[in-house]
Short mmCIF file of C-alpha atoms in Angstrom, two decimals:
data_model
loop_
_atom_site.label_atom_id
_atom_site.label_comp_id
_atom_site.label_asym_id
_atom_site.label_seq_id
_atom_site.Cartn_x
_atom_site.Cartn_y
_atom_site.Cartn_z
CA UNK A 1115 17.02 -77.79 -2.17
CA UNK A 1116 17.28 -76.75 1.43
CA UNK A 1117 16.02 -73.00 1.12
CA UNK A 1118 16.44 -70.85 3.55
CA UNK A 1119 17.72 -72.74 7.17
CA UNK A 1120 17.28 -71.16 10.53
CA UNK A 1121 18.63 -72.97 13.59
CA UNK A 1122 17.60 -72.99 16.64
CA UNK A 1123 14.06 -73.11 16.06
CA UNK A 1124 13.14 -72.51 19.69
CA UNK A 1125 15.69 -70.81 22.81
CA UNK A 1126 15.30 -69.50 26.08
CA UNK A 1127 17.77 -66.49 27.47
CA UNK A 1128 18.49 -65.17 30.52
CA UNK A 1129 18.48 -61.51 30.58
CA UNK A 1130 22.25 -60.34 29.70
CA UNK A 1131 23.34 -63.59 28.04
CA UNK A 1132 24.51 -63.59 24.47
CA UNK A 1133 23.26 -66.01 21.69
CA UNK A 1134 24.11 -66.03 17.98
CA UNK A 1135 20.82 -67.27 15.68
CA UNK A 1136 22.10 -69.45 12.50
CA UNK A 1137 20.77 -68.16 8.59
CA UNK A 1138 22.31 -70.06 5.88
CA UNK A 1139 20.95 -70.36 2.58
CA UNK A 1140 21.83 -72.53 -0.86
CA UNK A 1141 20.66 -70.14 -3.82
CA UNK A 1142 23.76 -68.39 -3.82
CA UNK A 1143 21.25 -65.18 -3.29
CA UNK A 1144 23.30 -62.26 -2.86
CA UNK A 1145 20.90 -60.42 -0.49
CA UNK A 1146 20.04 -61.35 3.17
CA UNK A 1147 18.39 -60.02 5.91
CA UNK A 1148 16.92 -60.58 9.58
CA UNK A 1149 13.39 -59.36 10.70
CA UNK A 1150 11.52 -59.54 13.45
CA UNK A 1151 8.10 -60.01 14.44
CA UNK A 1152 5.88 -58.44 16.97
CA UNK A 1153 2.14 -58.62 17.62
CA UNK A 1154 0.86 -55.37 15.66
CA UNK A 1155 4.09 -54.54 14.50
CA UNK A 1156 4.36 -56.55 11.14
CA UNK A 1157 8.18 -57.71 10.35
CA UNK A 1158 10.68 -54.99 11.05
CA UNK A 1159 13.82 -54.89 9.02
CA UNK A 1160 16.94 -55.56 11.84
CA UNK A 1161 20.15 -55.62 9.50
CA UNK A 1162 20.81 -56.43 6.01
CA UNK A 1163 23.51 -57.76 3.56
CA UNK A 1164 23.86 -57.35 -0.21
CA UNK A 1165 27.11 -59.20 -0.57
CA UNK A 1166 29.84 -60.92 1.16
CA UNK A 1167 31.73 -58.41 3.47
CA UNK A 1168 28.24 -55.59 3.24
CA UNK A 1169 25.81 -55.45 6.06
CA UNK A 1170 23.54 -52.32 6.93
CA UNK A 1171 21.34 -51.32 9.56
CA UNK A 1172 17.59 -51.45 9.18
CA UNK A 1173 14.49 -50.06 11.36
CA UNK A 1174 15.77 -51.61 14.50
CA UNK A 1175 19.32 -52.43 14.71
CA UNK A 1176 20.27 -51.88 18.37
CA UNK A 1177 21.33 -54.67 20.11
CA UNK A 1178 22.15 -56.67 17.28
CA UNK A 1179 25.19 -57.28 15.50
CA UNK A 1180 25.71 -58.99 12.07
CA UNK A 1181 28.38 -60.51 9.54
CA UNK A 1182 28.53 -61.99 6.12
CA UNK A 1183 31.35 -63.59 5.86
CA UNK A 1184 29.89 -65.83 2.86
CA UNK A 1185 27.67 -65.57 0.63
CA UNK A 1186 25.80 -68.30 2.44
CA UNK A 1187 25.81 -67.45 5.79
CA UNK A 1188 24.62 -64.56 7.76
CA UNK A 1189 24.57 -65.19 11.37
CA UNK A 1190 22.61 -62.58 14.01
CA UNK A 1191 24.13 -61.83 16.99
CA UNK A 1192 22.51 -60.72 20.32
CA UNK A 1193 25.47 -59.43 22.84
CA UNK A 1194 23.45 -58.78 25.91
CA UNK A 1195 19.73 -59.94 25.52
CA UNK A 1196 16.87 -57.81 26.80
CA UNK A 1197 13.11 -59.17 27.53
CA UNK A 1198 12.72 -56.40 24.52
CA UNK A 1199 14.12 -59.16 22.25
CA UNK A 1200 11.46 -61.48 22.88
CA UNK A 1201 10.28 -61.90 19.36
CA UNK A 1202 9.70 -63.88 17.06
CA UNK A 1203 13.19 -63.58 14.10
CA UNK A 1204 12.86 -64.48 10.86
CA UNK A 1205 15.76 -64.75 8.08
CA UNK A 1206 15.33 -63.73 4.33
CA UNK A 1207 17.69 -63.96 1.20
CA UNK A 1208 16.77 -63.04 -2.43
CA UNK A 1209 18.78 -62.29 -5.75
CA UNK A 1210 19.67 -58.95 -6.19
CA UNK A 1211 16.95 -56.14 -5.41
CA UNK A 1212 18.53 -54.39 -8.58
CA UNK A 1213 17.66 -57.25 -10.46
CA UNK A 1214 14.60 -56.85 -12.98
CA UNK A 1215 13.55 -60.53 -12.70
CA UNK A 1216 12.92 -63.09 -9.47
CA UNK A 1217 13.34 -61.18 -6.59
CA UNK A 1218 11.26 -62.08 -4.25
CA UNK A 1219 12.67 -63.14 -1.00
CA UNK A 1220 12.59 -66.38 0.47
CA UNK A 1221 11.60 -67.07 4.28
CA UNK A 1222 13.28 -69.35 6.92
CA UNK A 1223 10.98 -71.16 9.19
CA UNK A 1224 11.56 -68.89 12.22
CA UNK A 1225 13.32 -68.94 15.34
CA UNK A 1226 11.44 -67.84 18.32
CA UNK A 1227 13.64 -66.23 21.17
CA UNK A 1228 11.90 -65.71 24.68
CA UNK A 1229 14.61 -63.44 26.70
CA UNK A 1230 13.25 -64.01 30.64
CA UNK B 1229 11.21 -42.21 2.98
CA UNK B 1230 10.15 -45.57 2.51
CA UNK B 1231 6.77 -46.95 4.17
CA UNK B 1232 4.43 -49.23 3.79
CA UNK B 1233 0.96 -48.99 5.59
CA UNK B 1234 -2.02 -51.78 5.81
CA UNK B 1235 -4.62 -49.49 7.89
CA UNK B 1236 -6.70 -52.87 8.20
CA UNK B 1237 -5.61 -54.68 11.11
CA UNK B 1238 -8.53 -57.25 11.17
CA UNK B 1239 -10.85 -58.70 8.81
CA UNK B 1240 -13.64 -61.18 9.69
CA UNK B 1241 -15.83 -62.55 6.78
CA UNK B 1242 -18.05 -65.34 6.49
CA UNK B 1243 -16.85 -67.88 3.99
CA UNK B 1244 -17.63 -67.24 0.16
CA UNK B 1245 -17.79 -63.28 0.79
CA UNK B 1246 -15.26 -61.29 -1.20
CA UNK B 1247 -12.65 -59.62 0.44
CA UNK B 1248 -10.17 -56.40 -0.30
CA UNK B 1249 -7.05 -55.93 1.69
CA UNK B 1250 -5.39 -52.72 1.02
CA UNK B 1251 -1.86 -51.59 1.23
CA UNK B 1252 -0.56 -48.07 0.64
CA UNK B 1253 3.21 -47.14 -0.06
CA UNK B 1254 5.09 -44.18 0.12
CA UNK B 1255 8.33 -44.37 -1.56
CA UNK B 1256 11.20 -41.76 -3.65
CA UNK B 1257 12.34 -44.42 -6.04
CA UNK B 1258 11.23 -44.61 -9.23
CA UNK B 1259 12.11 -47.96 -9.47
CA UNK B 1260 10.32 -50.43 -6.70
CA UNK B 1261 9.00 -53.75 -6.03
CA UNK B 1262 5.53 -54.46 -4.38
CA UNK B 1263 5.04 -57.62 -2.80
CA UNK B 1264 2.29 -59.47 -1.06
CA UNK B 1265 3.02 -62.39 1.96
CA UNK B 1266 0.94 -64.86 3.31
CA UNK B 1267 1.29 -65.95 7.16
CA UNK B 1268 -0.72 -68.69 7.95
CA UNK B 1269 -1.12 -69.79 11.36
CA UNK B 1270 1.48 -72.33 11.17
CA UNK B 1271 3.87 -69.21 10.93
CA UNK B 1272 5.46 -69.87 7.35
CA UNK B 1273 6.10 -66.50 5.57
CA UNK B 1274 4.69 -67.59 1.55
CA UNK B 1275 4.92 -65.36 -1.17
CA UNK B 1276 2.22 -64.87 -3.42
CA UNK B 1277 2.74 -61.97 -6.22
CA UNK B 1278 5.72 -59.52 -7.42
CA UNK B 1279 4.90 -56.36 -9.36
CA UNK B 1280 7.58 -53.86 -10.44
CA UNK B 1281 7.02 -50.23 -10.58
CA UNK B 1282 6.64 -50.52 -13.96
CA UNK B 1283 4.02 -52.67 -14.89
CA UNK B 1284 0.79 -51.49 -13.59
CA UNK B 1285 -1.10 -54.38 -15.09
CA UNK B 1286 -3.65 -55.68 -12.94
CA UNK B 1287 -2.90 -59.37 -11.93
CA UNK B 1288 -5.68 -62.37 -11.57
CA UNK B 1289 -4.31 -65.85 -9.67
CA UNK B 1290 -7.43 -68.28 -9.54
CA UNK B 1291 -9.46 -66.47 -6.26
CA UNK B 1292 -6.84 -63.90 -5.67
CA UNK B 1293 -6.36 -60.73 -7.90
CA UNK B 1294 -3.85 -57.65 -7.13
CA UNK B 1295 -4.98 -53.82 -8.38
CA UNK B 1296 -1.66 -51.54 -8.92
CA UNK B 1297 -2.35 -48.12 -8.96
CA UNK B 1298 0.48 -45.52 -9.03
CA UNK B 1299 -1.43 -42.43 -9.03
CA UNK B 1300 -3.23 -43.48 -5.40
CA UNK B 1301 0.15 -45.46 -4.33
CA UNK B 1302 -1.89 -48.78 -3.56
CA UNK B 1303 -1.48 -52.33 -4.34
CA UNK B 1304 -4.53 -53.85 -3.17
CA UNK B 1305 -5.56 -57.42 -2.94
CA UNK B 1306 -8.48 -59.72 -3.26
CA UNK B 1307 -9.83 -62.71 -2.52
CA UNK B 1308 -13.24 -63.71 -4.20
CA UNK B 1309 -15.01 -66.34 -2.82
CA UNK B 1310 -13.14 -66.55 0.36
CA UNK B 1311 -12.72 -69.86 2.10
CA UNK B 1312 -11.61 -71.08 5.60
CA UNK B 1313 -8.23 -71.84 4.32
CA UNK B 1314 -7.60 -68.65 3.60
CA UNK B 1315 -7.62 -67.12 7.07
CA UNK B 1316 -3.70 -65.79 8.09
CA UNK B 1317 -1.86 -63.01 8.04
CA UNK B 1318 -1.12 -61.13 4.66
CA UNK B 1319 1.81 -58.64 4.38
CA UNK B 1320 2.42 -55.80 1.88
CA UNK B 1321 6.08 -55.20 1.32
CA UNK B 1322 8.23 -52.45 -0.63
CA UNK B 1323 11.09 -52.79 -2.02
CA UNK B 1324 12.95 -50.15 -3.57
CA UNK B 1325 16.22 -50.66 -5.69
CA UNK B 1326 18.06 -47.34 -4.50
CA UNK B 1327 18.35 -48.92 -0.90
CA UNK B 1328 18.08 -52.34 -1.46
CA UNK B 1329 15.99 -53.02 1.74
CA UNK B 1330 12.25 -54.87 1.43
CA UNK B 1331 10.23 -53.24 4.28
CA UNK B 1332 6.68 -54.64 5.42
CA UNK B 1333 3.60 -53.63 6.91
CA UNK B 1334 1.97 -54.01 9.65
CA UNK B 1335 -0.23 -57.07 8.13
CA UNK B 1336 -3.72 -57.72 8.03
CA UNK B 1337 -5.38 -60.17 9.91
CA UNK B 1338 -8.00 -61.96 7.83
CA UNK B 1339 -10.35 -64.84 9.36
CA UNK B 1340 -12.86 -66.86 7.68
CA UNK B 1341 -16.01 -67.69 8.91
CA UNK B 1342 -17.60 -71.19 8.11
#
């Protein structure tokens, strides 16, 4: 059981390129999000999916765009990357938050984007 | 609006001291989800306890016990007998089912002395 896959694990940008960072997951979870991590900051929601065809903004949204497509997939997109996006970004599914039950959400490894 | 604070950004302890990390939440819902994360330095985000708005039982997992308390709006954690292995970053989440979005804190930063 694969869990939660990020890919890449690791990438370099040049300031104004675009990039899209993989999240798949084989739960069949219905929620997914994307986070990211700064020193001090804790994880801060980006976007967020409860279903095929649903995303939503979260705390920091701008310069990110998402899709879900599938129920497995939920790709992050960054259209013009700023040395603000430096971070460390972290993708999360879990069953239903409406759910009394399992819901806690399950991690990828990471993928840590340095934007020069 | 939802929030969840962990005023403790650093804890240094010697190993076998007990240790509190605390985590206040702010929240509308009636109906939430309190959850604590484990970061350790390898960067892995590992979950370690669930508790629903509901169930205000206090929780005990080996070393580590969890104290829910509505009335202050904390879900504080503990680790008795602390050892090295237990030095990384622990998270306090909220989730609440009216918006369907699981928002951290800041995390705490506990290291363990040998």
């Amino acid at each position: 059981n694969a869990g939660v896959t990020q890919t890449p694990k690791f990438q370099v940008l040049k300031t104004g390129q675009s990039m899209t960072l993989q999240c798949a997951q084989d739960m069949n979870h219905e929620y997914m999000s994307w986070y990211r991590q700064d020193p001090g900051m804790g994880l801060r929601l980006i976007h967020y999916s409860v279903g095929a065809g649903i995303t939503d903004q979260g705390e920091v949204p701008n310069g990110y765009n998402v899709s879900r497509s599938t129920t497995e997939d939920f790709p992050l997109r960054l259209l013009s990357a700023a040395p603000s996006q430096t971070s460390v970004y972290f993708c999360a599914s879990s069953p239903r938050q409406g759910a009394l039950g399992d819901t806690e959400a399950f991690f990828g490894q990471g993928t840590r984007l340095t934007v020069v | 609006a939802q929030k969840v604070t962990q005023a403790q950004t650093e804890i240094s302890v010697v190993e076998k001291e007990d240790v509190t990390l605390d985590c206040v939440y702010e929240t509308r819902d009636t109906t939430y989800y309190l959850f604590w994360y484990k970061q350790p330095p390898s960067g892995e985000l590992v979950f370690l306890i669930r508790r629903n708005s509901f169930d205000e039982q206090n929780e005990i997992s080996g070393r580590y016990s969890w104290n829910f308390q509505k009335s202050t709006s904390s879900f504080n954690f503990t680790i008795t007998a602390s050892q090295v292995v237990d030095s990384a970053v622990y998270f306090c989440a909220l989730s609440e089912v009216a918006t369907n979005k699981l928002i951290f804190g800041t995390g705490t930063l506990l290291a363990v002395q040998p």
